[in-house]
mmCIF file of C-alpha atoms and ligand atoms in Angstrom:
data_model
loop_
_atom_site.group_PDB
_atom_site.id
_atom_site.type_symbol
_atom_site.label_atom_id
_atom_site.label_comp_id
_atom_site.label_asym_id
_atom_site.label_seq_id
_atom_site.Cartn_x
_atom_site.Cartn_y
_atom_site.Cartn_z
ATOM 1 C CA MET A 140 105.438 92.596 77.437
ATOM 2 C CA GLU A 141 103.712 93.984 80.221
ATOM 3 C CA THR A 142 105.453 95.844 82.972
ATOM 4 C CA GLN A 143 106.039 93.635 86.041
ATOM 5 C CA ILE A 144 105.275 95.551 89.219
ATOM 6 C CA LEU A 145 105.795 93.931 92.662
ATOM 7 C CA VAL A 146 102.894 94.694 94.975
ATOM 8 C CA THR A 147 103.593 93.702 98.560
ATOM 9 C CA GLY A 148 100.621 93.283 100.900
ATOM 10 C CA GLY A 149 98.735 92.942 97.612
ATOM 11 C CA THR A 150 96.263 90.564 98.800
ATOM 12 C CA GLY A 151 95.203 93.203 101.582
ATOM 13 C CA TYR A 152 92.501 95.916 101.294
ATOM 14 C CA ILE A 153 94.150 98.499 99.312
ATOM 15 C CA GLY A 154 96.525 96.240 97.538
ATOM 16 C CA SER A 155 93.909 94.068 96.178
ATOM 17 C CA HIS A 156 92.068 97.006 94.689
ATOM 18 C CA THR A 157 95.570 98.293 93.396
ATOM 19 C CA VAL A 158 96.189 94.874 91.786
ATOM 20 C CA VAL A 159 92.779 95.102 89.857
ATOM 21 C CA GLU A 160 93.358 98.523 88.631
ATOM 22 C CA LEU A 161 97.091 97.647 87.567
ATOM 23 C CA ILE A 162 95.971 94.619 85.580
ATOM 24 C CA GLN A 163 93.171 96.760 84.049
ATOM 25 C CA ALA A 164 95.572 99.411 83.065
ATOM 26 C CA GLY A 165 97.934 96.644 81.276
ATOM 27 C CA TYR A 166 100.509 96.143 84.028
ATOM 28 C CA ASP A 167 101.623 92.598 85.218
ATOM 29 C CA PRO A 168 101.279 92.934 89.031
ATOM 30 C CA ILE A 169 103.337 90.141 91.232
ATOM 31 C CA ILE A 170 102.070 89.898 94.725
ATOM 32 C CA LEU A 171 104.286 89.269 97.625
ATOM 33 C CA ASP A 172 101.957 88.758 100.913
ATOM 34 C CA ASN A 173 102.503 86.606 104.045
ATOM 35 C CA PHE A 174 98.576 86.508 104.743
ATOM 36 C CA SER A 175 98.964 87.895 108.050
ATOM 37 C CA ASN A 176 96.022 90.123 107.341
ATOM 38 C CA SER A 177 94.602 88.511 104.270
ATOM 39 C CA LYS A 178 92.865 85.468 102.971
ATOM 40 C CA ARG A 179 93.891 83.481 99.763
ATOM 41 C CA SER A 180 90.486 83.535 98.330
ATOM 42 C CA VAL A 181 91.248 87.355 97.319
ATOM 43 C CA LEU A 182 93.054 85.810 94.321
ATOM 44 C CA GLU A 183 90.030 84.065 92.942
ATOM 45 C CA GLN A 184 87.935 87.091 93.342
ATOM 46 C CA ILE A 185 90.620 89.244 91.385
ATOM 47 C CA LYS A 186 90.614 86.766 88.504
ATOM 48 C CA LYS A 187 86.663 86.855 88.442
ATOM 49 C CA LEU A 188 87.050 90.772 88.084
ATOM 50 C CA THR A 189 89.831 91.069 85.688
ATOM 51 C CA GLY A 190 90.277 87.544 83.823
ATOM 52 C CA LYS A 191 93.616 87.111 85.315
ATOM 53 C CA GLU A 192 95.022 85.635 88.472
ATOM 54 C CA PRO A 193 98.111 87.450 89.476
ATOM 55 C CA LYS A 194 101.343 85.537 90.379
ATOM 56 C CA LEU A 195 101.891 85.231 94.195
ATOM 57 C CA ILE A 196 104.952 84.740 96.297
ATOM 58 C CA GLU A 197 103.879 83.830 99.691
ATOM 59 C CA GLY A 198 106.484 85.295 102.247
ATOM 60 C CA ASP A 199 107.552 88.176 104.456
ATOM 61 C CA ILE A 200 109.030 91.281 103.305
ATOM 62 C CA ARG A 201 111.837 90.911 105.686
ATOM 63 C CA ASN A 202 112.932 87.590 104.481
ATOM 64 C CA GLU A 203 115.927 88.326 102.104
ATOM 65 C CA LYS A 204 115.868 84.672 100.537
ATOM 66 C CA VAL A 205 112.246 85.420 99.558
ATOM 67 C CA LEU A 206 113.214 88.678 97.999
ATOM 68 C CA ASP A 207 116.184 87.193 96.164
ATOM 69 C CA ARG A 208 113.747 84.791 94.610
ATOM 70 C CA VAL A 209 111.051 87.429 93.610
ATOM 71 C CA PHE A 210 113.789 89.547 92.004
ATOM 72 C CA GLN A 211 115.659 86.833 90.439
ATOM 73 C CA GLU A 212 112.493 84.906 88.810
ATOM 74 C CA ASN A 213 110.721 88.238 87.557
ATOM 75 C CA LYS A 214 111.627 91.302 85.778
ATOM 76 C CA ILE A 215 110.406 93.668 88.199
ATOM 77 C CA GLU A 216 110.495 97.379 87.283
ATOM 78 C CA ALA A 217 109.055 99.046 90.233
ATOM 79 C CA VAL A 218 107.678 98.187 93.834
ATOM 80 C CA ILE A 219 104.608 99.360 95.571
ATOM 81 C CA ASN A 220 104.774 98.530 99.402
ATOM 82 C CA PHE A 221 101.529 97.848 101.143
ATOM 83 C CA ALA A 222 102.842 95.512 103.302
ATOM 84 C CA GLY A 223 102.730 96.626 106.907
ATOM 85 C CA ARG A 224 100.492 96.838 110.090
ATOM 86 C CA LYS A 225 97.996 99.674 110.336
ATOM 87 C CA ALA A 226 96.381 99.694 113.835
ATOM 88 C CA VAL A 227 97.187 102.466 116.116
ATOM 89 C CA GLY A 228 96.160 100.840 119.379
ATOM 90 C CA GLU A 229 98.017 97.983 118.507
ATOM 91 C CA SER A 230 101.232 99.983 117.665
ATOM 92 C CA GLN A 231 100.967 101.520 121.191
ATOM 93 C CA VAL A 232 101.114 97.932 122.713
ATOM 94 C CA ASN A 233 103.391 96.379 120.398
ATOM 95 C CA PRO A 234 105.967 99.037 119.010
ATOM 96 C CA LEU A 235 108.476 96.314 118.303
ATOM 97 C CA LEU A 236 106.162 94.475 116.061
ATOM 98 C CA TYR A 237 105.386 97.943 114.273
ATOM 99 C CA PHE A 238 108.940 99.096 113.710
ATOM 100 C CA SER A 239 109.947 95.728 112.711
ATOM 101 C CA ILE A 240 107.480 95.142 110.124
ATOM 102 C CA ASN A 241 106.833 98.802 108.928
ATOM 103 C CA VAL A 242 110.400 100.176 109.148
ATOM 104 C CA GLU A 243 112.637 97.319 109.066
ATOM 105 C CA GLY A 244 110.621 95.531 106.402
ATOM 106 C CA SER A 245 110.727 98.637 104.100
ATOM 107 C CA ILE A 246 114.615 99.090 104.488
ATOM 108 C CA VAL A 247 115.185 95.175 103.901
ATOM 109 C CA LEU A 248 112.978 95.821 100.761
ATOM 110 C CA LEU A 249 114.727 98.881 99.725
ATOM 111 C CA ARG A 250 118.140 97.248 100.298
ATOM 112 C CA LYS A 251 117.184 94.100 98.003
ATOM 113 C CA MET A 252 115.847 96.382 95.290
ATOM 114 C CA LYS A 253 119.127 98.329 95.216
ATOM 115 C CA GLU A 254 121.054 95.015 94.927
ATOM 116 C CA TYR A 255 119.046 94.100 91.901
ATOM 117 C CA GLY A 256 119.088 97.654 90.199
ATOM 118 C CA ILE A 257 115.291 98.350 90.810
ATOM 119 C CA LYS A 258 114.909 101.797 91.835
ATOM 120 C CA ARG A 259 111.259 102.852 91.531
ATOM 121 C CA PHE A 260 109.485 102.476 94.788
ATOM 122 C CA VAL A 261 105.915 103.743 95.816
ATOM 123 C CA PHE A 262 105.175 103.881 99.510
ATOM 124 C CA SER A 263 102.014 103.631 101.645
ATOM 125 C CA SER A 264 102.243 106.476 103.994
ATOM 126 C CA SER A 265 99.518 108.072 106.012
ATOM 127 C CA ALA A 266 97.794 111.395 107.206
ATOM 128 C CA THR A 267 98.694 110.165 110.565
ATOM 129 C CA VAL A 268 102.256 111.493 109.922
ATOM 130 C CA TYR A 269 100.820 114.952 110.359
ATOM 131 C CA GLY A 270 99.540 114.461 113.892
ATOM 132 C CA ASP A 271 97.566 117.359 115.408
ATOM 133 C CA PRO A 272 99.056 120.633 113.882
ATOM 134 C CA GLY A 273 96.200 122.611 115.091
ATOM 135 C CA TYR A 274 94.481 123.204 112.056
ATOM 136 C CA ASP A 275 92.081 121.111 109.898
ATOM 137 C CA CYS A 276 93.411 121.287 106.166
ATOM 138 C CA PHE A 277 96.769 119.458 105.496
ATOM 139 C CA THR A 278 99.057 120.287 102.729
ATOM 140 C CA GLU A 279 102.162 118.385 102.034
ATOM 141 C CA SER A 280 104.169 121.055 103.724
ATOM 142 C CA THR A 281 102.201 120.715 107.008
ATOM 143 C CA PRO A 282 104.756 119.837 109.672
ATOM 144 C CA LEU A 283 105.180 116.360 110.372
ATOM 145 C CA SER A 284 104.486 115.352 114.052
ATOM 146 C CA PRO A 285 103.125 111.929 114.387
ATOM 147 C CA ILE A 286 101.436 111.272 117.877
ATOM 148 C CA ASN A 287 101.585 107.370 118.011
ATOM 149 C CA ASN A 288 104.010 104.492 117.072
ATOM 150 C CA TYR A 289 102.142 103.746 113.873
ATOM 151 C CA GLY A 290 102.534 107.258 112.572
ATOM 152 C CA GLU A 291 106.103 107.360 113.835
ATOM 153 C CA SER A 292 106.795 104.096 111.770
ATOM 154 C CA LYS A 293 105.449 105.826 108.781
ATOM 155 C CA TRP A 294 107.355 108.929 109.467
ATOM 156 C CA MET A 295 110.672 106.913 109.763
ATOM 157 C CA VAL A 296 110.292 105.240 106.627
ATOM 158 C CA GLU A 297 109.637 108.560 104.872
ATOM 159 C CA GLU A 298 112.690 110.148 106.509
ATOM 160 C CA VAL A 299 114.717 106.862 105.135
ATOM 161 C CA LEU A 300 113.268 107.453 101.760
ATOM 162 C CA ARG A 301 114.265 111.313 101.773
ATOM 163 C CA ARG A 302 117.711 110.659 102.803
ATOM 164 C CA LEU A 303 118.058 107.767 100.308
ATOM 165 C CA VAL A 304 117.054 109.920 97.359
ATOM 166 C CA GLN A 305 119.203 112.674 98.469
ATOM 167 C CA ALA A 306 122.228 110.345 98.458
ATOM 168 C CA GLU A 307 121.399 108.428 95.463
ATOM 169 C CA PRO A 308 119.266 110.825 93.082
ATOM 170 C CA ASP A 309 118.718 108.035 90.424
ATOM 171 C CA TRP A 310 115.912 106.575 92.727
ATOM 172 C CA LYS A 311 112.362 107.367 91.718
ATOM 173 C CA VAL A 312 110.122 107.499 94.873
ATOM 174 C CA ALA A 313 106.477 108.308 95.529
ATOM 175 C CA ILE A 314 105.552 108.937 99.202
ATOM 176 C CA LEU A 315 101.521 108.733 99.091
ATOM 177 C CA ARG A 316 99.942 109.980 102.383
ATOM 178 C CA TYR A 317 96.507 108.388 102.374
ATOM 179 C CA PHE A 318 93.603 110.049 104.157
ATOM 180 C CA ASN A 319 90.737 107.663 105.250
ATOM 181 C CA PRO A 320 90.310 104.759 102.760
ATOM 182 C CA VAL A 321 86.888 103.152 102.674
ATOM 183 C CA GLY A 322 84.214 101.553 100.157
ATOM 184 C CA ALA A 323 84.926 98.660 97.834
ATOM 185 C CA HIS A 324 85.089 97.602 94.220
ATOM 186 C CA GLU A 325 81.665 98.172 92.900
ATOM 187 C CA SER A 326 81.444 94.741 91.646
ATOM 188 C CA GLY A 327 80.870 93.693 95.504
ATOM 189 C CA LEU A 328 83.709 90.875 94.735
ATOM 190 C CA ILE A 329 86.551 92.599 96.610
ATOM 191 C CA GLY A 330 86.467 94.881 99.766
ATOM 192 C CA GLU A 331 87.727 95.479 103.275
ATOM 193 C CA ASP A 332 87.594 92.281 105.624
ATOM 194 C CA PRO A 333 88.602 93.198 109.004
ATOM 195 C CA SER A 334 89.521 90.440 111.274
ATOM 196 C CA GLY A 335 87.776 90.670 114.750
ATOM 197 C CA ILE A 336 86.233 93.940 115.923
ATOM 198 C CA PRO A 337 86.642 96.578 113.201
ATOM 199 C CA ALA A 338 88.936 99.480 114.202
ATOM 200 C CA ASN A 339 87.647 101.824 111.701
ATOM 201 C CA LEU A 340 84.205 103.481 111.491
ATOM 202 C CA MET A 341 82.787 102.446 107.963
ATOM 203 C CA PRO A 342 83.353 98.585 108.367
ATOM 204 C CA PHE A 343 81.729 98.959 111.741
ATOM 205 C CA VAL A 344 78.905 100.648 110.500
ATOM 206 C CA SER A 345 78.387 98.295 107.707
ATOM 207 C CA GLN A 346 78.598 95.471 110.288
ATOM 208 C CA VAL A 347 75.964 97.091 112.168
ATOM 209 C CA ALA A 348 73.632 97.673 109.123
ATOM 210 C CA VAL A 349 73.940 93.954 108.286
ATOM 211 C CA GLY A 350 73.124 92.767 111.804
ATOM 212 C CA LYS A 351 76.459 91.582 112.850
ATOM 213 C CA ARG A 352 76.960 94.130 115.555
ATOM 214 C CA GLU A 353 74.133 95.727 117.705
ATOM 215 C CA LYS A 354 75.065 99.382 117.538
ATOM 216 C CA LEU A 355 77.743 101.827 116.653
ATOM 217 C CA ARG A 356 79.576 103.718 119.581
ATOM 218 C CA ILE A 357 80.238 107.174 118.590
ATOM 219 C CA PHE A 358 83.347 108.743 120.556
ATOM 220 C CA GLY A 359 82.451 112.259 121.341
ATOM 221 C CA ASN A 360 79.836 114.692 119.927
ATOM 222 C CA ASP A 361 81.482 117.838 121.501
ATOM 223 C CA TYR A 362 84.382 118.425 119.016
ATOM 224 C CA PRO A 363 84.158 121.840 117.150
ATOM 225 C CA THR A 364 82.634 120.457 113.908
ATOM 226 C CA ARG A 365 79.454 120.884 112.081
ATOM 227 C CA ASP A 366 77.553 118.552 114.360
ATOM 228 C CA GLY A 367 80.126 117.872 117.059
ATOM 229 C CA THR A 368 81.436 114.424 115.818
ATOM 230 C CA GLY A 369 84.644 113.909 114.422
ATOM 231 C CA ALA A 370 85.230 114.688 110.679
ATOM 232 C CA ARG A 371 87.683 112.942 108.468
ATOM 233 C CA ASP A 372 88.527 112.995 104.647
ATOM 234 C CA TYR A 373 87.171 109.639 103.364
ATOM 235 C CA ILE A 374 88.420 108.456 100.200
ATOM 236 C CA HIS A 375 87.002 105.670 97.958
ATOM 237 C CA VAL A 376 89.542 102.730 97.875
ATOM 238 C CA VAL A 377 89.298 102.660 94.022
ATOM 239 C CA ASP A 378 90.101 106.243 93.718
ATOM 240 C CA LEU A 379 93.070 105.654 95.950
ATOM 241 C CA ALA A 380 94.066 102.628 93.674
ATOM 242 C CA LEU A 381 93.847 104.780 90.769
ATOM 243 C CA GLY A 382 96.059 107.144 92.475
ATOM 244 C CA HIS A 383 98.877 104.618 92.696
ATOM 245 C CA ILE A 384 98.635 104.068 88.858
ATOM 246 C CA ALA A 385 99.032 107.713 88.515
ATOM 247 C CA ALA A 386 101.930 107.943 90.822
ATOM 248 C CA LEU A 387 103.611 105.089 88.725
ATOM 249 C CA GLU A 388 103.210 107.083 85.703
ATOM 250 C CA ALA A 389 104.542 110.302 87.241
ATOM 251 C CA LEU A 390 107.565 108.605 88.264
ATOM 252 C CA ASN A 391 108.421 107.989 84.770
ATOM 253 C CA LYS A 392 108.498 111.820 84.420
ATOM 254 C CA ASN A 393 110.076 112.983 87.701
ATOM 255 C CA ASP A 394 113.369 112.212 89.062
ATOM 256 C CA GLY A 395 113.801 111.975 92.781
ATOM 257 C CA LEU A 396 111.147 111.980 95.265
ATOM 258 C CA ILE A 397 107.590 113.060 95.065
ATOM 259 C CA THR A 398 105.323 113.385 98.358
ATOM 260 C CA VAL A 399 101.557 113.466 97.618
ATOM 261 C CA ASN A 400 98.295 113.667 99.980
ATOM 262 C CA LEU A 401 95.725 111.363 98.571
ATOM 263 C CA GLY A 402 92.281 112.449 99.729
ATOM 264 C CA THR A 403 89.205 114.061 98.424
ATOM 265 C CA GLY A 404 89.706 117.554 99.864
ATOM 266 C CA ASN A 405 86.233 117.159 101.649
ATOM 267 C CA ASN A 406 85.355 116.135 105.196
ATOM 268 C CA THR A 407 82.619 113.987 106.444
ATOM 269 C CA THR A 408 81.665 113.856 110.094
ATOM 270 C CA VAL A 409 80.756 110.469 111.886
ATOM 271 C CA LEU A 410 77.092 111.305 111.849
ATOM 272 C CA GLU A 411 76.971 112.394 108.214
ATOM 273 C CA LEU A 412 78.634 109.183 107.396
ATOM 274 C CA VAL A 413 76.033 107.227 109.460
ATOM 275 C CA HIS A 414 73.133 109.032 107.588
ATOM 276 C CA ALA A 415 74.776 108.452 104.387
ATOM 277 C CA PHE A 416 74.990 104.833 105.028
ATOM 278 C CA GLU A 417 71.510 104.599 106.109
ATOM 279 C CA LYS A 418 70.429 105.968 102.865
ATOM 280 C CA ALA A 419 72.582 103.577 100.859
ATOM 281 C CA SER A 420 71.402 100.607 102.826
ATOM 282 C CA ASP A 421 68.016 101.475 103.606
ATOM 283 C CA LYS A 422 68.754 100.299 107.275
ATOM 284 C CA GLN A 423 68.733 102.151 110.503
ATOM 285 C CA ILE A 424 72.174 102.413 112.370
ATOM 286 C CA PRO A 425 71.574 102.414 116.051
ATOM 287 C CA TYR A 426 74.218 104.472 117.810
ATOM 288 C CA GLU A 427 75.309 105.748 121.230
ATOM 289 C CA ILE A 428 77.566 108.567 122.172
ATOM 290 C CA VAL A 429 80.277 107.904 124.398
ATOM 291 C CA GLU A 430 83.446 109.498 125.666
ATOM 292 C CA ARG A 431 85.956 110.978 123.383
ATOM 293 C CA ARG A 432 88.827 108.708 122.681
ATOM 294 C CA PRO A 433 92.167 109.739 123.764
ATOM 295 C CA GLY A 434 94.476 110.793 120.615
ATOM 296 C CA ASP A 435 91.512 111.403 118.330
ATOM 297 C CA VAL A 436 91.901 114.565 116.317
ATOM 298 C CA ALA A 437 88.568 116.713 115.658
ATOM 299 C CA ALA A 438 88.635 117.110 112.019
ATOM 300 C CA TYR A 439 91.055 117.134 109.120
ATOM 301 C CA TYR A 440 91.186 116.804 105.477
ATOM 302 C CA THR A 441 93.699 117.308 102.715
ATOM 303 C CA ASP A 442 94.305 120.118 100.139
ATOM 304 C CA PRO A 443 94.088 118.129 97.090
ATOM 305 C CA THR A 444 96.033 120.567 94.754
ATOM 306 C CA LEU A 445 99.374 119.083 94.409
ATOM 307 C CA ALA A 446 97.792 115.589 93.713
ATOM 308 C CA LYS A 447 96.136 117.193 90.714
ATOM 309 C CA THR A 448 99.325 119.058 89.421
ATOM 310 C CA LEU A 449 101.965 116.360 90.085
ATOM 311 C CA LEU A 450 99.933 113.152 89.332
ATOM 312 C CA ASN A 451 97.088 114.538 87.270
ATOM 313 C CA TRP A 452 94.736 112.736 89.616
ATOM 314 C CA GLU A 453 91.795 113.596 91.739
ATOM 315 C CA ALA A 454 89.123 111.480 93.700
ATOM 316 C CA GLN A 455 85.870 111.152 91.569
ATOM 317 C CA ARG A 456 83.654 109.063 94.124
ATOM 318 C CA ASP A 457 81.653 110.919 96.608
ATOM 319 C CA ILE A 458 80.546 109.730 100.046
ATOM 320 C CA ASN A 459 77.308 108.255 98.833
ATOM 321 C CA LYS A 460 78.973 106.035 96.310
ATOM 322 C CA MET A 461 81.589 105.046 99.107
ATOM 323 C CA CYS A 462 78.610 103.932 101.387
ATOM 324 C CA GLU A 463 76.734 102.164 98.409
ATOM 325 C CA ASP A 464 79.854 100.216 97.357
ATOM 326 C CA THR A 465 80.647 99.268 101.058
ATOM 327 C CA TRP A 466 76.965 98.132 101.594
ATOM 328 C CA ARG A 467 77.116 95.964 98.373
ATOM 329 C CA TRP A 468 80.180 94.308 99.399
ATOM 330 C CA GLN A 469 78.973 93.730 102.851
ATOM 331 C CA GLN A 470 75.500 92.180 101.596
ATOM 332 C CA MET A 471 77.490 89.815 99.108
ATOM 333 C CA ASN A 472 79.825 88.751 101.595
ATOM 334 C CA PRO A 473 78.449 89.040 105.139
ATOM 335 C CA GLN A 474 81.232 86.939 106.755
ATOM 336 C CA GLY A 475 84.073 88.464 104.559
ATOM 337 C CA TYR A 476 86.097 86.252 102.667
ATOM 338 C CA PRO A 477 85.893 82.601 103.043
ATOM 339 C CA GLU A 478 88.535 81.013 105.240
ATOM 340 C CA ASP A 479 91.442 79.554 103.583
HETATM 341 N N1 NAD B 1087 93.472 101.366 105.452
HETATM 342 C C1 NAD B 1087 93.778 102.594 105.938
HETATM 343 O O1 NAD B 1087 93.191 103.095 106.639
HETATM 344 C C2 NAD B 1087 95.348 102.976 105.676
HETATM 345 C C3 NAD B 1087 95.557 104.371 105.907
HETATM 346 C C4 NAD B 1087 96.781 104.855 105.498
HETATM 347 C C5 NAD B 1087 97.908 104.145 105.296
HETATM 348 N N2 NAD B 1087 97.677 102.789 105.096
HETATM 349 C C6 NAD B 1087 98.791 101.827 104.696
HETATM 350 O O2 NAD B 1087 98.447 101.169 103.553
HETATM 351 C C7 NAD B 1087 98.906 99.887 103.579
HETATM 352 C C8 NAD B 1087 97.908 98.883 103.201
HETATM 353 O O3 NAD B 1087 96.795 99.011 104.121
HETATM 354 P P1 NAD B 1087 95.532 98.094 104.113
HETATM 355 O O4 NAD B 1087 94.488 98.791 104.582
HETATM 356 O O5 NAD B 1087 95.472 97.553 102.613
HETATM 357 O O6 NAD B 1087 95.994 96.941 105.075
HETATM 358 P P2 NAD B 1087 95.788 95.261 104.986
HETATM 359 O O7 NAD B 1087 96.178 94.862 106.188
HETATM 360 O O8 NAD B 1087 94.437 95.100 104.414
HETATM 361 O O9 NAD B 1087 96.932 94.914 103.835
HETATM 362 C C9 NAD B 1087 98.427 94.711 104.249
HETATM 363 C C10 NAD B 1087 98.705 93.507 103.616
HETATM 364 O O10 NAD B 1087 100.085 93.299 103.962
HETATM 365 C C11 NAD B 1087 100.403 91.796 104.364
HETATM 366 N N3 NAD B 1087 101.596 91.978 105.112
HETATM 367 C C12 NAD B 1087 101.570 92.440 106.465
HETATM 368 N N4 NAD B 1087 102.856 92.316 106.952
HETATM 369 C C13 NAD B 1087 103.448 91.610 105.953
HETATM 370 C C14 NAD B 1087 104.910 91.243 105.893
HETATM 371 N N5 NAD B 1087 105.634 91.380 106.922
HETATM 372 N N6 NAD B 1087 105.159 90.579 104.911
HETATM 373 C C15 NAD B 1087 104.405 90.456 103.684
HETATM 374 N N7 NAD B 1087 103.210 90.834 103.757
HETATM 375 C C16 NAD B 1087 102.632 91.468 104.982
HETATM 376 C C17 NAD B 1087 99.099 91.401 105.033
HETATM 377 O O11 NAD B 1087 98.842 90.130 104.746
HETATM 378 C C18 NAD B 1087 97.897 92.419 104.165
HETATM 379 O O12 NAD B 1087 97.579 91.453 103.050
HETATM 380 C C19 NAD B 1087 99.524 99.821 104.959
HETATM 381 O O13 NAD B 1087 100.920 99.991 104.872
HETATM 382 C C20 NAD B 1087 98.846 100.715 105.798
HETATM 383 O O14 NAD B 1087 99.651 101.067 106.923
HETATM 384 C C21 NAD B 1087 96.489 102.220 105.318
#
C-alpha cells in the first residue's frame, strides 16, 4: 500500500506542486485545506497531471474535530504542514491572525499527531527567520532574528519543534527554510495564483507581461548589489517540491530534528529577473524605480551545502527556466484558476 502523507495547505502554491511530486514518487497524499487562499479546481489540474485526484478534507488545521476525522479515517504516516499565511505586510497589520493560524495551527496539529502516534513532521519555514544579519550568505547556523510578525511566527514554530524533539526524541522533524519560491509546473497546469495585487515580484512581472498590470515598481536601485536593485535566491517551485520528498526520505534515516535551507545558492537582482522574463516571454516589461520599501534587505542567498549533505538534494532549475515556466502558466491561465 502507498504511504499516506497528510499535506495541509495542499491546494496552495507550494502544496499543489508537492502533491504532484508525491504522487509521482509513489506516495498517497491526503490534502487538508480550508481554501482560504486556494481554489478547488486545483484538484482537477492535479488529476490531469498525475492521473490521480488526491483525497481532500476541507477544514481548518486548528479544528480538532476535523483533525480527529483525518487521523481516524486514514493511515497517515507523516504530515507536511504548508497551511499558513505568508504576507509580511498583512502580518504587521493583523498579528493575531498570523500567530493564530501559523503558530496555534501548528501546535494543534502537532498535539493531534501525538495523540494518534504520528511523529513525522515537515515544516514550511522561511529565510525570513534570519532577518538582516548584516551579510548575504545564510547558512543554517546564521543567527535567527526575524524582523516582522510573519518571520516571528515561523521562528516560534521552529522553537516549539526544537523543544518538542528535545523532550521527545522519537519525533522525526524536518524544518525547511525556503528562500524565494517562483515558477510553475512545466505543464502550465498548476502555478501561483495570487488573489488581488501580487505581493511578490515574479507574479507581478508576469502579470505586467500578460497585460494585466501596466508597469512594475522597483523599490530602490541604490542597494549595494550588482545593479543597485535587491537580490534574492529564487528557487523553482518544482525543485522546492522535490526538496520535500528528499526531506521525507531523510526522516526515515535520521532521528530527531533536521533544519535545512532550500535555495539554489545563487542570487538574482530585480533587474536581472526582469530581463530574464523579457527573454522568456518575448515581451517588454515597463518599470519605474521608486523609493526603497521599509524592511527590505539588500541581498541574500543560501549556502546550499547542508541540503546536499543531509537530503542529497540540490536545485536543478535556473532563473531562465523559472521565468519560462511562469510565463507558460500565466499565458495558459491569464486569470489564474477558475472561480469555484
Ligand atoms: N511562497 C513563499 O514565498 C514562501 C516562502 C517561505 C515559506 N513559505 C511558507 O510555505 C507555506 C506554503 O506557502 P504557499 O506559497 O504555498 O502559500 P499558499 O497561500 O498558496 O498556500 C497555503 C495554503 O494553506 C491553506 N490554508 C491557510 N490557512 C489554513 C488553515 N487555517 N487551515 C487549513 N488550510 C489553510 C490555504 O488555503 C492555501 O491553500 C506557508 O506556510 C508559507 O508561509 C512560503
